[in-house]
XYZ file of C-alpha atoms in Angstrom:
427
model
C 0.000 0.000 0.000
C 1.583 3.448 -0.970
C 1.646 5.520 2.385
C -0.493 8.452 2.735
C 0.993 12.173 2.768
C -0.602 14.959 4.981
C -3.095 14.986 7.801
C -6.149 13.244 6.506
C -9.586 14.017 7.370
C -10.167 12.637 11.071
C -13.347 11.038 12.226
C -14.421 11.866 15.560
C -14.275 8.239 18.094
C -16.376 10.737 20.795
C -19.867 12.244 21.374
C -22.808 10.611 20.733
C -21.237 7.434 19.395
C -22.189 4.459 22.151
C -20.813 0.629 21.996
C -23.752 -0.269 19.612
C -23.043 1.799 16.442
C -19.094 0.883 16.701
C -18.412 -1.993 14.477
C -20.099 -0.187 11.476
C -17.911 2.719 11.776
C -14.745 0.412 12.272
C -15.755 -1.273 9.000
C -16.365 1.953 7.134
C -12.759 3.499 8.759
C -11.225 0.045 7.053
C -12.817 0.835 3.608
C -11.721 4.285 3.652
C -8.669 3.921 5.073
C -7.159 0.593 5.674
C -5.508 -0.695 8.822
C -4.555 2.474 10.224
C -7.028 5.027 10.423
C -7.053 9.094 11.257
C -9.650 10.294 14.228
C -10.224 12.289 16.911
C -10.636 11.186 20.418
C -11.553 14.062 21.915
C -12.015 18.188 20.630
C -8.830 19.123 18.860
C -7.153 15.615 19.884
C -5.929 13.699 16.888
C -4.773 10.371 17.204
C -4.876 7.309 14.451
C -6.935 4.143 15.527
C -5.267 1.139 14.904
C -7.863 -1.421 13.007
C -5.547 -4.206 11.365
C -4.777 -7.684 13.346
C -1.407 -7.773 11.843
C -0.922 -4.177 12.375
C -1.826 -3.966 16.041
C 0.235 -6.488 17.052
C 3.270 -5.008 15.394
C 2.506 -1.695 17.430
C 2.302 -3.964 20.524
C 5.062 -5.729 20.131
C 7.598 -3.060 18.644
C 8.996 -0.553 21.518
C 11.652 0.902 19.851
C 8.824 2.508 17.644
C 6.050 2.750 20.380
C 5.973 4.025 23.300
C 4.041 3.914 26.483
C 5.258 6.577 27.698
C 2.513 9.467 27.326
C 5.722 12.220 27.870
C 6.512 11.529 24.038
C 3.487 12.942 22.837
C 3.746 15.934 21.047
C 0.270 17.437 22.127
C 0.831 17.217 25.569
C 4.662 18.676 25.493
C 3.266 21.294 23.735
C 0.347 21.843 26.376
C -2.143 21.414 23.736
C -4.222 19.359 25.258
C -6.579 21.538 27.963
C -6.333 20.554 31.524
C -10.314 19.345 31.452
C -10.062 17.132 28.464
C -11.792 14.393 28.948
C -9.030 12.500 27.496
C -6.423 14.137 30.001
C -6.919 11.627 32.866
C -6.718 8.722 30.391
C -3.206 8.640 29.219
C -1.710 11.492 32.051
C 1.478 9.826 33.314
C 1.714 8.085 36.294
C 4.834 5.914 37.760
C 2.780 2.405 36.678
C 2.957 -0.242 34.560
C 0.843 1.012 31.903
C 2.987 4.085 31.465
C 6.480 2.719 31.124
C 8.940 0.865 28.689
C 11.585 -1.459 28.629
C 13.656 -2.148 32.051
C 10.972 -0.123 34.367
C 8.073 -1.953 32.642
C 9.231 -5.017 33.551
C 10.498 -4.296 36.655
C 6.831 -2.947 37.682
C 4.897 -5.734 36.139
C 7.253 -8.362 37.824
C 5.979 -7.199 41.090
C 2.203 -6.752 39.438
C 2.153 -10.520 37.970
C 3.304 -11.715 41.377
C 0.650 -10.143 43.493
C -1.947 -11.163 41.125
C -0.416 -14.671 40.911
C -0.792 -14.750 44.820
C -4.719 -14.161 44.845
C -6.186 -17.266 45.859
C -8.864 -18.927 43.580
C -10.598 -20.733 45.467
C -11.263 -18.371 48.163
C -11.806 -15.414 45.296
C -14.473 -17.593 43.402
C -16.056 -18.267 47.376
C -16.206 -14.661 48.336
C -17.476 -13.748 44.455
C -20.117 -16.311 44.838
C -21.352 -15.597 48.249
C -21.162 -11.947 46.876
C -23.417 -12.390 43.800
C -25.632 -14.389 45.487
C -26.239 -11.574 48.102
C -26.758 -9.271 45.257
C -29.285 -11.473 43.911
C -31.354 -11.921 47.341
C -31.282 -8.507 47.206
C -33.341 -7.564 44.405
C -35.410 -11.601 44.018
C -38.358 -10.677 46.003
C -39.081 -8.090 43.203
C -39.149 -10.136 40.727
C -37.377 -7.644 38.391
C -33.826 -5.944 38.429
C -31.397 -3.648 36.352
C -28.261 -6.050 36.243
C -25.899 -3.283 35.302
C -26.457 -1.108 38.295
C -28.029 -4.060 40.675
C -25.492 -7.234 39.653
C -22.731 -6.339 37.269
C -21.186 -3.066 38.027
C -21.199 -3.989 42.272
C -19.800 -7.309 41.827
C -16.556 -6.485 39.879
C -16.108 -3.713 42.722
C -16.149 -4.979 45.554
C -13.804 -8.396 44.327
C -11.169 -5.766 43.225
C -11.352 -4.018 46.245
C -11.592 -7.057 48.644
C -8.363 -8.539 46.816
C -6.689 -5.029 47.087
C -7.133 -5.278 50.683
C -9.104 -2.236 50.973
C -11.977 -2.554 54.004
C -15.417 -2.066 52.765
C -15.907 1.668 54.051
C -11.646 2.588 52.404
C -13.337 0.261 49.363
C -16.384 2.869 48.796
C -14.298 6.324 49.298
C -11.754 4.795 46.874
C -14.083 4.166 44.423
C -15.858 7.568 45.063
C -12.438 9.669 44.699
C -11.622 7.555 41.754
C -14.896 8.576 39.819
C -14.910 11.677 40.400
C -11.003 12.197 39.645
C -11.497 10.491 36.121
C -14.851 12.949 35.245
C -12.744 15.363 34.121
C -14.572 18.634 36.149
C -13.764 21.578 38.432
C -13.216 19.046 41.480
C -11.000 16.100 39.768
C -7.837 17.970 41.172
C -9.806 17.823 44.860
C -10.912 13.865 43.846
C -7.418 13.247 43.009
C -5.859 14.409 46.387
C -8.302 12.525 48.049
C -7.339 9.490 46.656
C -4.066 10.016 47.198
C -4.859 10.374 51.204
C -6.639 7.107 51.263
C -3.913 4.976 49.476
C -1.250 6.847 51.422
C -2.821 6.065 54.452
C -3.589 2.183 53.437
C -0.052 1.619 52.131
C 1.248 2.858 55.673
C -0.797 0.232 57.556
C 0.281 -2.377 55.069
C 3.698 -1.747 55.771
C 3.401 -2.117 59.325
C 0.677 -4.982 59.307
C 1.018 -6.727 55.747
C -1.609 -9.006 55.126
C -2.640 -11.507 52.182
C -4.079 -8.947 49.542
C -2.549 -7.089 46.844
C -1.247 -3.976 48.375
C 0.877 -6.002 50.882
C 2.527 -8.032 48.202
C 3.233 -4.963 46.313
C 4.912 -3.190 49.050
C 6.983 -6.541 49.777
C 8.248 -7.614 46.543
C 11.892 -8.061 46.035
C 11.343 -5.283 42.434
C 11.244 -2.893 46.040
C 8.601 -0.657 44.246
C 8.209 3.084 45.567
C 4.939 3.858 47.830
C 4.271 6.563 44.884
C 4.706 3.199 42.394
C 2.154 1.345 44.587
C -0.343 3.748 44.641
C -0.535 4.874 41.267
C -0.315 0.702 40.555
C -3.011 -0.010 42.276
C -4.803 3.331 40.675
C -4.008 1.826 37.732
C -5.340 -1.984 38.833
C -8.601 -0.720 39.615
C -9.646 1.523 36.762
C -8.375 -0.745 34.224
C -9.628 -3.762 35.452
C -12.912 -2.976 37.077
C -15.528 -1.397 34.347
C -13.840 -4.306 31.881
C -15.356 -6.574 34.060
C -18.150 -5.099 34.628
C -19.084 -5.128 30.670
C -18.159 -8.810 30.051
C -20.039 -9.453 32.651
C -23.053 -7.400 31.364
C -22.548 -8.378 27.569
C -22.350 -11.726 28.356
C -26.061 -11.666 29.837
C -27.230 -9.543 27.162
C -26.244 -12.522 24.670
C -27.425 -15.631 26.883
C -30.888 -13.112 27.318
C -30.714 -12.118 23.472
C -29.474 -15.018 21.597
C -31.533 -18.597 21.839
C -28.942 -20.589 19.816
C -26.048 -19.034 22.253
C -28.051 -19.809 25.191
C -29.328 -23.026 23.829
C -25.817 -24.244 23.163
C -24.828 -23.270 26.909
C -27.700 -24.930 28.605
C -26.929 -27.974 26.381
C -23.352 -27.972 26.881
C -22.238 -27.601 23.235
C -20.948 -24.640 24.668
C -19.096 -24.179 28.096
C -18.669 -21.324 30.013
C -15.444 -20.444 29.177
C -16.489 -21.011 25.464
C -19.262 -18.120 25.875
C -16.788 -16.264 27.448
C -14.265 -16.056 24.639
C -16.892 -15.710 22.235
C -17.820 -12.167 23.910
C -14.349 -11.403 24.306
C -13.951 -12.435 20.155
C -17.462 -10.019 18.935
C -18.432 -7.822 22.137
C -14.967 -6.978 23.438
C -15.363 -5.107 26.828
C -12.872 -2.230 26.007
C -13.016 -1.302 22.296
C -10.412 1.208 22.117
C -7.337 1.403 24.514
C -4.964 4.508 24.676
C -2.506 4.650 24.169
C 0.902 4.560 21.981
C 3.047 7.245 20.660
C 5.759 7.453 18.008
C 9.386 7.859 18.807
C 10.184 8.458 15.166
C 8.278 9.109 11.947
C 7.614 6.169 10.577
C 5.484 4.114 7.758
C 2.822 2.144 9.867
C -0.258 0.401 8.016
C -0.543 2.633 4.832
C 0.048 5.962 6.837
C 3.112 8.221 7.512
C 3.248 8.224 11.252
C 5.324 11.624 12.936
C 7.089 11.423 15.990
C 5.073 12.312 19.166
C 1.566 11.178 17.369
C -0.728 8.899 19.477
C -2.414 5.759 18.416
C -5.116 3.609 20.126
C -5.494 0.442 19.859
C -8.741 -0.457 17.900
C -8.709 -3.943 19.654
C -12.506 -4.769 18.660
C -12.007 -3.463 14.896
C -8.760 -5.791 15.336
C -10.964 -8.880 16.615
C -13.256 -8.028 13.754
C -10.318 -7.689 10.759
C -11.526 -10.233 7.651
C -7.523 -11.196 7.342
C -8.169 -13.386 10.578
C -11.606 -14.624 10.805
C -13.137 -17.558 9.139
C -14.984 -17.000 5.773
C -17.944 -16.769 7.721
C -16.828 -13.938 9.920
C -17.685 -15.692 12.746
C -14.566 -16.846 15.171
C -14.176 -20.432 16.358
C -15.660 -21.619 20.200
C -12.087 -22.018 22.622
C -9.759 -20.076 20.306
C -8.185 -17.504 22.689
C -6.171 -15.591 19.597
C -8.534 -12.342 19.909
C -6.827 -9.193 21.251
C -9.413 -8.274 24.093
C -6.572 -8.359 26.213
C -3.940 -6.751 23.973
C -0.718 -8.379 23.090
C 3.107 -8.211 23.455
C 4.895 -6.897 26.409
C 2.019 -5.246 27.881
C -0.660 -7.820 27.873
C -3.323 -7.646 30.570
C -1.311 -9.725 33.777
C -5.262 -9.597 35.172
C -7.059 -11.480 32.734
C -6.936 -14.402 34.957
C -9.183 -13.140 37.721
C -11.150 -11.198 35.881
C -12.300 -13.979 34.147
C -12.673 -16.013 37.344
C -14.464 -13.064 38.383
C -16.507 -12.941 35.371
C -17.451 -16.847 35.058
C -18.497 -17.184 38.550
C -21.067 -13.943 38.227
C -22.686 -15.712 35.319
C -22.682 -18.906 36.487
C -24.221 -17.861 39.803
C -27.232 -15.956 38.049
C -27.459 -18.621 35.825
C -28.681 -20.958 38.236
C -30.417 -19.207 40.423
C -32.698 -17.522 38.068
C -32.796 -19.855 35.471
C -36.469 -18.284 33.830
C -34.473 -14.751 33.888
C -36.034 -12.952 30.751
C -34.965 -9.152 29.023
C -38.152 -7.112 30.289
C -37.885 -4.530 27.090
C -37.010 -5.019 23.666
C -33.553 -5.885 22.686
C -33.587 -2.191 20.708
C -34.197 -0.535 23.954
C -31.263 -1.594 25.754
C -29.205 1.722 26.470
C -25.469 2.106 25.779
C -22.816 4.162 27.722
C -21.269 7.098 24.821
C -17.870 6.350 25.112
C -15.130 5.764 22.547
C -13.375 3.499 24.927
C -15.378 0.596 26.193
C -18.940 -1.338 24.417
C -20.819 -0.982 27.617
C -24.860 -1.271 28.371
C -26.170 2.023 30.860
C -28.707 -1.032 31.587
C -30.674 -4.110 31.657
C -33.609 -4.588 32.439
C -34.636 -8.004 33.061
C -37.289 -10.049 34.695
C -38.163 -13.296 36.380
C -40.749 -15.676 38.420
C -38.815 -17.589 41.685
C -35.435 -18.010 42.080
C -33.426 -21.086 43.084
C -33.189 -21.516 46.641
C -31.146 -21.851 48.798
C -29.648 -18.018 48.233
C -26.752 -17.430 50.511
C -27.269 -15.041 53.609
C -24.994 -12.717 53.039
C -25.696 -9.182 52.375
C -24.482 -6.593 49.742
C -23.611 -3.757 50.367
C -26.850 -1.601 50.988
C -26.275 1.582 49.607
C -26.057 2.202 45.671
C -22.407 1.639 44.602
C -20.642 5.378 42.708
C -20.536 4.446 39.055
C -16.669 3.597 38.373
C -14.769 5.189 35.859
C -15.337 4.059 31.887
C -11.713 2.549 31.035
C -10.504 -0.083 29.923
C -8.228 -3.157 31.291
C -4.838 -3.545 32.965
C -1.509 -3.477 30.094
């Protein structure tokens, strides 16, 4: 393909634009295009979006072209980029994992990988059970629910923050702080101090009292991380890894409610789990678009001159969707794990693990304990979060007659959880 000269004509990836209208405008970006398309991610933010397989793993994969690092970007050393952009809390740098290269990548994700390696299955899987099952008592004697707000956004929440080590009142001001640092208004700077208290003050007591969570591991690895590298870490951990789980979780209910042949296949064991699972992960990925890269040098990348300091995101659902890879029918094969919901190279998500423990335990647990559960509006009235980040529902409504007893006696969490911050997973 003969590179493109100039600054083409940039579609805008923000707005109006929610999860369900994507994968037409990926398609059209590809016709117009190719691989490697120009568009704007927020006002007067340019960026290119990433649609090829073969090209997204090459920008994964190739740091001495790419860099995490959001201090290469030519927008932001040039303080074009307003302090309330929207897309400002995104990719501003923080001393993590998801902002680094090379040595201090891997130094940081060493310590990461461990901690996460440490979590317990068994006992996560019996505290996210006994969780959901206390979110379902909850709401079963009405008969009716909202399983984004009621079931899939608390569940994710308070796993992440359990395994953190955060107590449930530290849990719900973290989250809080965290929401309202990542809205992008007059009191993020306030929300981000805030936050900055409460993990201070948590890492402190870990140090003196370490216990079997997260946070302590972090503190105690032999990578001897800074307590500014654990906080902004475990920053980091939550926001990327909470609202992804929250949508698989939620997408995956939409298709068992939505789709008879998916669900029929489930219930009938042509399908497993797992299988229904990666088949979300392949068509419905929970984060669509994930900032972000930026070039060290110009360079010729999918079709398109690329200058030093520009940003590209990585289109991981337009990626999942590219013709080059799929069958002839389009439609990818049940247990192949090659989709890029999780990104690739260096900086794959070190959290898929328990997320997905997380995530096949939540729909499992409903599963069987409302087995009649039914969509209570038309499939064309579900409502989808406008982001140009993550294919998430705003809600679903469902209905049902008597659930499966016995429901475990344990309680959620009675007040109405903060909506968390609409991101996408853990690189």
């Amino acid at each position: 393909m003969t590179p493109r000269h100039g600054r083409c004509p940039a579609t805008a990836l923000y707005g109006h634009l929610h999860g369900d209208a994507m994968p037409a405008l990926y398609e059209e970006l590809r016709e117009q295009h190719g691989p490697v398309a120009p568009v704007t991610v927020a006002p007067g933010i340019r960026a290119w979006l990433v649609l090829g397989h073969r090209e997204l793993l090459q920008l994964t994969r190739q740091e001495q072209d790419f860099s995490h690092d959001p201090r290469h970007w030519t927008l932001l050393r040039e303080g074009r980029v307003p302090p309330d952009s929207p897309i400002l809390p995104m990719v501003g740098w923080r001393p993590a994992l998801l902002y680094a290269d090379g040595q201090q990548h891997r130094r940081m994700r060493a310590a990461v990988s461990d901690a996460l390696a440490g979590v317990n299955g068994h006992e996560l899987r019996r505290s996210v059970r006994a969780t959901a099952e206390g979110l379902i008592a909850s709401f079963a004697g009405r008969r009716e629910a909202d399983l984004v707000p009621h079931y899939a956004r608390r569940l994710p929440m308070q796993a992440i923050t359990g395994v953190l080590g955060l107590d449930e009142r530290t849990g719900q001001r973290f989250v809080q702080a965290i929401a309202g640092m990542v809205v992008g208004n007059a009191d993020s700077a306030n929300a981000s101090r805030r936050l900055a208290t409460i993990l201070r003050a948590v890492i402190e007591k870990k140090r003196r009292s370490p216990g079997q969570d997260i946070t302590s591991a972090l503190l105690h690895h032999p990578a001897e991380l800074t307590d500014d590298e654990v906080l902004h870490n475990l920053v980091v951990m939550f926001v990327a890894g909470n609202q992804t789980t929250v949508n698989w979780i939620a997408t995956t209910l939409r298709i068992l409610l939505c789709d008879p042949a998916f669900r029929s296949s489930l219930s009938g064991g042509h399908l497993s789990v797992d299988d229904a699972l990666d088949l979300v992960l392949w068509r419905f990925p929970p984060t669509q678009n994930f900032p972000a890269r930026y070039a060290i040098r110009d360079v010729e990348f999918g079709g398109q001159y690329i200058r030093a300091g520009d940003m590209l995101v990585l289109g991981l659902a337009a990626a999942n969707a590219d013709p080059a890879v799929l069958p002839p029918d389009g439609g990818p094969i049940a247990g192949n794990r090659s989709h890029l919901a999780f990104g690739a190279g260096p900086h794959t998500c070190p959290a898929q693990d328990p997320a997905r423990l997380i995530t096949r335990t939540a729909v499992d647990t409903i599963r069987h304990r409302l087995p009649d559960l039914e969509l209570a509006v038309p499939e064309t009235e579900l409502s989808w979060i406008s982001s140009p980040w993550t294919k998430g529902l705003a809600a679903l409504p469902v209905r049902f007659t008597d659930p499966q007893l016995p429901l475990a006696p344990v309680a959620a969490h009675a007040a109405p959880q903060p909506t968390a911050p609409q991101t996408g997973d853990l690189r």
